[in-house]
Amino acid sequence: MFVADNYTAAILLRRREMEPVNVAKGGKAIPHPALRAPRIFADTATFNDIKPLFEAGIINGLTTNPTLLKKAGAKSWDEAKKIMKNLCDYLKPYPVSLELTELTQDKMIAQAEELRKLGENSVIKVPVGGYTAIDKALDPHTGLKVLRALWERDIRTNATLIFNSTQAYWAAQAGATYVSPFLGRLADFAYKNDNPERNPGNSLYRIDDHKNAKGDQNVSNTEYVASGGARKDIGIRLIREIAQVFANYDIKTEILAASFRNFAQVSEALQAGADILTVPSDILMKVADHPLSDAGMVSFVEDSKAFT
Ligand code: G3P
């Protein structure tokens, strides 16, 4: 399990310069105690999931992607755009991330301009890498170039599919407003590939020179390997690494921790210094729940009957 340590002071100083989140309206005698608390976004495109969370004040932003839009029922780009527009309208003025689906720089910039028109609160989500996995002829630096081009056009961006701290650093260099490290997919990877024989190395990097006997290993993890595969927190370690790098260099790009699987990861991401957490709606629906809260309420309500 991840344990926070003394890098926290640097993170705190960085957060102090970030935009306040819970700003009290004029005339309040009690200032809000969580002025710069991390913001929580919902990671969904399904309107019915969002409404109860937004009404409860649990979320103040949204992230979507093509998979989530498909899940929300979009069967064409026009339908996807309609859903994205409704989400932007509903969440206004809070940010809604809308992902590009084009794969070349000029088309991506044109599509970003198209998505930007869906709402002033839109944020354009740009995959930072993975282009050559789709087509070897594509430019591997497409995402970074698009991030920079959109920054030059004053368009807010969310660099997505981040799996190591250098991807995050380069996205920030390119001008990304947010970076989205996918901590759950990293943890999934560690569980699926639980192989203590792996060579030590920095897991969050591709290291083609450290292959296993089958020649198929291209990722490993120092702490994970050192603990014989017992530690599965490489996703949280990634948040911590990015927070430390950004704090070291006063980088204002916000760390938008994504791809959550459970409450433990939510708590760990908060400890690790994430600026924003985007969490699936089924997890968010249960934030006020605990079996002992249930038991406590049952007894308090039962005992309060003595007063009627
Ligand atoms: O915001 C990114 C997120 O949607 C990815 O989550 O659950 O598909 O790994 P997941």
Short mmCIF file of C-alpha atoms and ligand atoms in Angstrom, two decimals:
data_model
loop_
_atom_site.label_atom_id
_atom_site.label_comp_id
_atom_site.label_asym_id
_atom_site.label_seq_id
_atom_site.Cartn_x
_atom_site.Cartn_y
_atom_site.Cartn_z
CA MET A 1 0.00 0.00 0.00
CA PHE A 2 1.21 3.47 -0.87
CA VAL A 3 2.50 5.54 2.06
CA ALA A 4 2.81 9.31 1.77
CA ASP A 5 6.18 10.72 2.85
CA ASN A 6 7.98 14.02 3.10
CA TYR A 7 7.49 15.19 -0.45
CA THR A 8 4.14 16.50 0.83
CA ALA A 9 5.59 19.93 1.71
CA ALA A 10 6.54 20.58 -1.91
CA ILE A 11 3.11 19.47 -3.09
CA LEU A 12 1.45 21.78 -0.55
CA LEU A 13 3.44 24.78 -1.78
CA ARG A 14 2.45 23.98 -5.36
CA ARG A 15 -1.23 23.66 -4.44
CA ARG A 16 -1.13 27.04 -2.67
CA GLU A 17 -0.58 28.71 -6.01
CA MET A 18 -3.42 26.86 -7.74
CA GLU A 19 -6.81 28.38 -8.40
CA PRO A 20 -9.08 28.10 -5.33
CA VAL A 21 -11.92 25.62 -5.74
CA ASN A 22 -14.39 26.25 -2.91
CA VAL A 23 -14.68 30.02 -3.02
CA ALA A 24 -17.10 31.47 -0.46
CA LYS A 25 -19.59 34.03 -1.73
CA GLY A 26 -19.47 37.50 -0.07
CA GLY A 27 -20.73 37.90 3.48
CA LYS A 28 -19.69 34.48 4.77
CA ALA A 29 -18.51 34.51 8.37
CA ILE A 30 -16.92 31.06 8.07
CA PRO A 31 -14.37 30.76 5.25
CA HIS A 32 -14.55 27.45 3.38
CA PRO A 33 -12.11 25.08 5.11
CA ALA A 34 -11.16 23.26 1.89
CA LEU A 35 -10.35 26.20 -0.34
CA ARG A 36 -7.88 24.32 -2.53
CA ALA A 37 -9.19 20.80 -2.14
CA PRO A 38 -8.63 18.55 -5.13
CA ARG A 39 -11.58 18.66 -7.49
CA ILE A 40 -13.55 15.51 -8.28
CA PHE A 41 -14.79 14.84 -11.80
CA ALA A 42 -17.02 12.01 -12.98
CA ASP A 43 -15.53 9.73 -15.62
CA THR A 44 -18.64 9.04 -17.67
CA ALA A 45 -20.69 10.31 -20.60
CA THR A 46 -23.99 8.93 -19.32
CA PHE A 47 -26.28 11.81 -18.31
CA ASN A 48 -28.35 9.81 -15.80
CA ASP A 49 -25.17 8.89 -13.91
CA ILE A 50 -24.05 12.51 -13.71
CA LYS A 51 -27.22 14.25 -12.53
CA PRO A 52 -27.39 12.88 -8.93
CA LEU A 53 -23.67 13.46 -8.43
CA PHE A 54 -23.81 17.03 -9.71
CA GLU A 55 -26.91 17.84 -7.69
CA ALA A 56 -25.18 16.50 -4.55
CA GLY A 57 -22.18 18.79 -5.14
CA ILE A 58 -19.90 15.77 -5.38
CA ILE A 59 -18.49 16.60 -8.81
CA ASN A 60 -17.40 19.78 -10.49
CA GLY A 61 -16.25 18.49 -13.83
CA LEU A 62 -16.44 15.60 -16.24
CA THR A 63 -14.19 13.51 -18.44
CA THR A 64 -15.34 11.51 -21.45
CA ASN A 65 -13.67 9.36 -24.07
CA PRO A 66 -14.83 7.41 -27.15
CA THR A 67 -15.44 4.27 -25.07
CA LEU A 68 -17.65 6.15 -22.61
CA LEU A 69 -19.57 7.87 -25.43
CA LYS A 70 -20.20 4.49 -27.09
CA LYS A 71 -21.44 3.23 -23.71
CA ALA A 72 -23.74 6.26 -23.49
CA GLY A 73 -25.35 5.16 -26.76
CA ALA A 74 -23.56 7.20 -29.45
CA LYS A 75 -23.62 5.38 -32.78
CA SER A 76 -22.24 8.15 -35.00
CA TRP A 77 -19.98 11.18 -34.64
CA ASP A 78 -23.05 13.42 -34.82
CA GLU A 79 -24.69 11.51 -31.98
CA ALA A 80 -21.45 11.65 -30.00
CA LYS A 81 -21.27 15.41 -30.53
CA LYS A 82 -24.88 15.81 -29.41
CA ILE A 83 -24.14 13.95 -26.18
CA MET A 84 -20.97 15.99 -25.63
CA LYS A 85 -22.86 19.25 -26.20
CA ASN A 86 -25.57 18.28 -23.69
CA LEU A 87 -22.90 17.41 -21.14
CA CYS A 88 -21.13 20.76 -21.66
CA ASP A 89 -24.44 22.65 -21.32
CA TYR A 90 -25.39 20.81 -18.14
CA LEU A 91 -22.02 21.11 -16.39
CA LYS A 92 -21.38 24.74 -17.37
CA PRO A 93 -19.08 26.44 -16.23
CA TYR A 94 -17.26 23.32 -15.00
CA PRO A 95 -14.80 21.64 -17.36
CA VAL A 96 -15.84 18.75 -19.61
CA SER A 97 -13.08 16.81 -21.41
CA LEU A 98 -13.91 15.82 -25.00
CA GLU A 99 -11.49 13.48 -26.76
CA LEU A 100 -10.13 13.85 -30.29
CA THR A 101 -10.66 10.88 -32.60
CA GLU A 102 -8.60 12.09 -35.57
CA LEU A 103 -5.00 10.87 -35.84
CA THR A 104 -3.08 13.49 -37.80
CA GLN A 105 -2.06 16.93 -36.65
CA ASP A 106 -4.08 19.10 -39.06
CA LYS A 107 -7.25 17.01 -38.70
CA MET A 108 -6.88 16.93 -34.92
CA ILE A 109 -6.54 20.70 -34.72
CA ALA A 110 -9.61 21.12 -36.96
CA GLN A 111 -11.55 18.64 -34.81
CA ALA A 112 -10.46 20.48 -31.65
CA GLU A 113 -11.90 23.71 -33.09
CA GLU A 114 -15.13 21.81 -33.84
CA LEU A 115 -15.34 20.40 -30.27
CA ARG A 116 -14.44 23.73 -28.70
CA LYS A 117 -17.66 25.15 -30.18
CA LEU A 118 -19.70 22.66 -28.14
CA GLY A 119 -19.13 24.74 -25.02
CA GLU A 120 -16.84 27.32 -23.45
CA ASN A 121 -16.20 24.78 -20.71
CA SER A 122 -14.91 22.17 -23.15
CA VAL A 123 -11.39 20.83 -22.67
CA ILE A 124 -9.82 18.99 -25.59
CA LYS A 125 -8.48 15.56 -24.70
CA VAL A 126 -5.39 14.63 -26.70
CA PRO A 127 -3.80 11.15 -26.57
CA VAL A 128 -0.14 11.82 -25.80
CA GLY A 129 1.14 8.69 -27.55
CA GLY A 130 0.11 5.45 -29.20
CA TYR A 131 -0.15 6.79 -32.76
CA THR A 132 2.31 4.35 -34.29
CA ALA A 133 0.38 1.48 -32.70
CA ILE A 134 -2.48 2.44 -35.03
CA ASP A 135 -0.33 3.02 -38.09
CA LYS A 136 3.46 2.79 -38.20
CA ALA A 137 3.50 5.65 -40.69
CA LEU A 138 1.97 8.07 -38.18
CA ASP A 139 4.14 10.60 -36.36
CA PRO A 140 4.87 9.37 -32.80
CA HIS A 141 4.97 13.00 -31.59
CA THR A 142 1.55 13.91 -32.98
CA GLY A 143 -0.01 14.33 -29.52
CA LEU A 144 2.73 16.64 -28.25
CA LYS A 145 2.56 18.75 -31.41
CA VAL A 146 -1.22 19.05 -31.14
CA LEU A 147 -1.01 19.98 -27.44
CA ARG A 148 1.39 22.79 -28.29
CA ALA A 149 -0.69 23.96 -31.26
CA LEU A 150 -3.84 24.06 -29.09
CA TRP A 151 -2.03 25.95 -26.33
CA GLU A 152 -0.98 28.48 -28.97
CA ARG A 153 -4.68 28.80 -29.89
CA ASP A 154 -5.70 29.30 -26.23
CA ILE A 155 -7.57 25.99 -26.16
CA ARG A 156 -7.47 24.10 -22.86
CA THR A 157 -6.22 20.53 -23.17
CA ASN A 158 -6.14 17.27 -21.25
CA ALA A 159 -3.20 15.03 -22.24
CA THR A 160 -4.52 11.50 -21.92
CA LEU A 161 -3.16 7.94 -21.91
CA ILE A 162 -0.28 8.93 -19.60
CA PHE A 163 1.58 5.97 -18.13
CA ASN A 164 4.89 7.46 -17.02
CA SER A 165 6.11 10.69 -15.53
CA THR A 166 8.16 11.68 -18.55
CA GLN A 167 5.06 11.54 -20.77
CA ALA A 168 3.45 13.85 -18.21
CA TYR A 169 6.47 16.14 -18.19
CA TRP A 170 6.54 16.44 -21.99
CA ALA A 171 2.81 17.03 -22.14
CA ALA A 172 3.26 19.86 -19.63
CA GLN A 173 6.14 21.22 -21.71
CA ALA A 174 3.84 21.18 -24.72
CA GLY A 175 1.35 23.32 -22.80
CA ALA A 176 -1.24 20.81 -21.52
CA THR A 177 -3.71 22.23 -19.00
CA TYR A 178 -4.20 18.78 -17.43
CA VAL A 179 -2.40 15.43 -17.63
CA SER A 180 -4.35 12.20 -17.13
CA PRO A 181 -2.29 9.35 -15.67
CA PHE A 182 -4.28 6.07 -15.93
CA LEU A 183 -3.46 4.55 -12.57
CA GLY A 184 -6.00 1.71 -12.71
CA ARG A 185 -4.74 0.36 -16.01
CA LEU A 186 -1.20 0.29 -14.60
CA ALA A 187 -2.42 -1.64 -11.56
CA ASP A 188 -4.37 -3.97 -13.87
CA PHE A 189 -1.17 -4.54 -15.80
CA ALA A 190 0.75 -5.43 -12.64
CA TYR A 191 -1.93 -7.91 -11.57
CA LYS A 192 -2.13 -9.49 -14.99
CA ASN A 193 1.61 -9.77 -15.41
CA ASP A 194 2.55 -10.82 -11.92
CA ASN A 195 6.00 -12.06 -12.70
CA PRO A 196 8.59 -11.54 -9.94
CA GLU A 197 11.30 -12.74 -12.31
CA ARG A 198 11.22 -9.42 -14.05
CA ASN A 199 14.42 -7.45 -14.11
CA PRO A 200 14.40 -4.39 -11.90
CA GLY A 201 14.00 -1.14 -13.82
CA ASN A 202 11.83 1.88 -13.88
CA SER A 203 8.54 0.38 -14.64
CA LEU A 204 6.92 3.39 -15.76
CA TYR A 205 9.16 3.37 -18.79
CA ARG A 206 9.40 1.19 -21.80
CA ILE A 207 12.71 -0.67 -21.55
CA ASP A 208 13.11 -2.87 -24.55
CA ASP A 209 16.55 -4.00 -23.42
CA HIS A 210 15.17 -5.83 -20.39
CA LYS A 211 13.43 -8.76 -21.96
CA ASN A 212 12.49 -11.92 -20.17
CA ALA A 213 13.29 -15.42 -21.39
CA LYS A 214 10.36 -15.28 -23.79
CA GLY A 215 11.61 -11.97 -25.12
CA ASP A 216 8.27 -10.31 -24.53
CA GLN A 217 8.85 -8.06 -21.56
CA ASN A 218 9.05 -4.37 -22.22
CA VAL A 219 7.89 -2.89 -18.92
CA SER A 220 9.01 -3.56 -15.37
CA ASN A 221 8.82 -1.88 -12.00
CA THR A 222 11.51 -1.38 -9.40
CA GLU A 223 9.43 -1.53 -6.24
CA TYR A 224 7.06 -4.04 -7.69
CA VAL A 225 9.89 -6.37 -8.64
CA ALA A 226 11.86 -5.73 -5.44
CA SER A 227 8.83 -6.81 -3.42
CA GLY A 228 8.53 -10.02 -5.37
CA GLY A 229 5.41 -8.83 -7.09
CA ALA A 230 3.65 -8.09 -3.82
CA ARG A 231 3.22 -4.38 -4.44
CA LYS A 232 0.54 -3.47 -6.91
CA ASP A 233 0.55 0.29 -6.43
CA ILE A 234 2.45 1.33 -9.54
CA GLY A 235 -0.45 3.53 -10.59
CA ILE A 236 -0.31 5.51 -7.37
CA ARG A 237 3.48 5.68 -7.60
CA LEU A 238 2.99 7.33 -10.96
CA ILE A 239 0.78 10.05 -9.44
CA ARG A 240 3.39 10.63 -6.77
CA GLU A 241 6.21 10.85 -9.32
CA ILE A 242 4.35 13.38 -11.43
CA ALA A 243 3.39 15.43 -8.36
CA GLN A 244 7.03 15.53 -7.29
CA VAL A 245 8.30 16.50 -10.75
CA PHE A 246 5.67 19.22 -11.15
CA ALA A 247 6.37 20.53 -7.63
CA ASN A 248 10.15 20.56 -8.30
CA TYR A 249 9.72 22.80 -11.31
CA ASP A 250 6.63 24.81 -10.39
CA ILE A 251 4.65 23.27 -13.24
CA LYS A 252 1.02 24.41 -13.09
CA THR A 253 -0.38 21.67 -15.35
CA GLU A 254 -2.93 19.89 -13.15
CA ILE A 255 -2.62 16.18 -12.42
CA LEU A 256 -5.95 14.61 -13.28
CA ALA A 257 -5.73 11.09 -11.84
CA ALA A 258 -7.87 8.71 -13.95
CA SER A 259 -8.89 5.10 -14.41
CA PHE A 260 -9.98 4.31 -10.85
CA ARG A 261 -11.02 0.81 -9.84
CA ASN A 262 -11.84 1.20 -6.12
CA PHE A 263 -11.98 3.47 -3.04
CA ALA A 264 -8.48 2.54 -1.91
CA GLN A 265 -7.09 4.11 -5.08
CA VAL A 266 -9.17 7.24 -4.50
CA SER A 267 -7.70 7.65 -1.02
CA GLU A 268 -4.18 6.89 -2.25
CA ALA A 269 -4.41 9.38 -5.13
CA LEU A 270 -5.44 12.08 -2.63
CA GLN A 271 -2.43 11.21 -0.47
CA ALA A 272 -0.12 11.15 -3.49
CA GLY A 273 -0.90 14.74 -4.47
CA ALA A 274 -3.33 14.53 -7.40
CA ASP A 275 -4.97 17.88 -8.25
CA ILE A 276 -8.13 16.31 -9.69
CA LEU A 277 -9.57 12.80 -9.54
CA THR A 278 -11.88 11.61 -12.29
CA VAL A 279 -13.80 8.69 -10.89
CA PRO A 280 -16.39 6.31 -12.40
CA SER A 281 -19.92 7.19 -11.32
CA ASP A 282 -20.60 3.82 -9.62
CA ILE A 283 -17.73 4.50 -7.20
CA LEU A 284 -18.82 8.11 -6.64
CA MET A 285 -22.39 7.08 -5.85
CA LYS A 286 -21.05 5.27 -2.77
CA VAL A 287 -18.75 7.97 -1.32
CA ALA A 288 -20.99 8.57 1.68
CA ASP A 289 -21.38 4.85 2.46
CA HIS A 290 -19.66 2.55 4.95
CA PRO A 291 -21.07 -0.56 6.64
CA LEU A 292 -20.29 0.96 10.05
CA SER A 293 -22.08 4.19 9.04
CA ASP A 294 -25.09 2.01 8.20
CA ALA A 295 -24.94 0.24 11.56
CA GLY A 296 -24.39 3.50 13.44
CA MET A 297 -27.34 5.21 11.75
CA VAL A 298 -29.63 2.28 12.48
CA SER A 299 -28.84 2.48 16.20
CA PHE A 300 -28.99 6.33 16.38
CA VAL A 301 -32.36 6.43 14.61
CA GLU A 302 -33.65 3.62 16.80
CA ASP A 303 -32.50 5.38 20.00
CA SER A 304 -33.85 8.75 18.86
CA LYS A 305 -37.34 7.23 18.98
CA ALA A 306 -37.05 7.60 22.78
CA PHE A 307 -37.49 11.39 22.29
CA THR A 308 -40.80 11.26 20.41
O1 G3P B 1 -10.51 9.04 -17.99
C1 G3P B 1 -9.81 7.88 -18.42
C2 G3P B 1 -10.57 6.68 -18.13
O2 G3P B 1 -11.83 6.74 -18.75
C3 G3P B 1 -9.94 5.35 -18.43
O3 G3P B 1 -10.50 4.51 -17.52
O4 G3P B 1 -11.46 2.46 -16.63
O5 G3P B 1 -11.05 2.67 -19.08
O6 G3P B 1 -9.14 2.43 -17.51
P1 G3P B 1 -10.51 2.93 -17.72
#
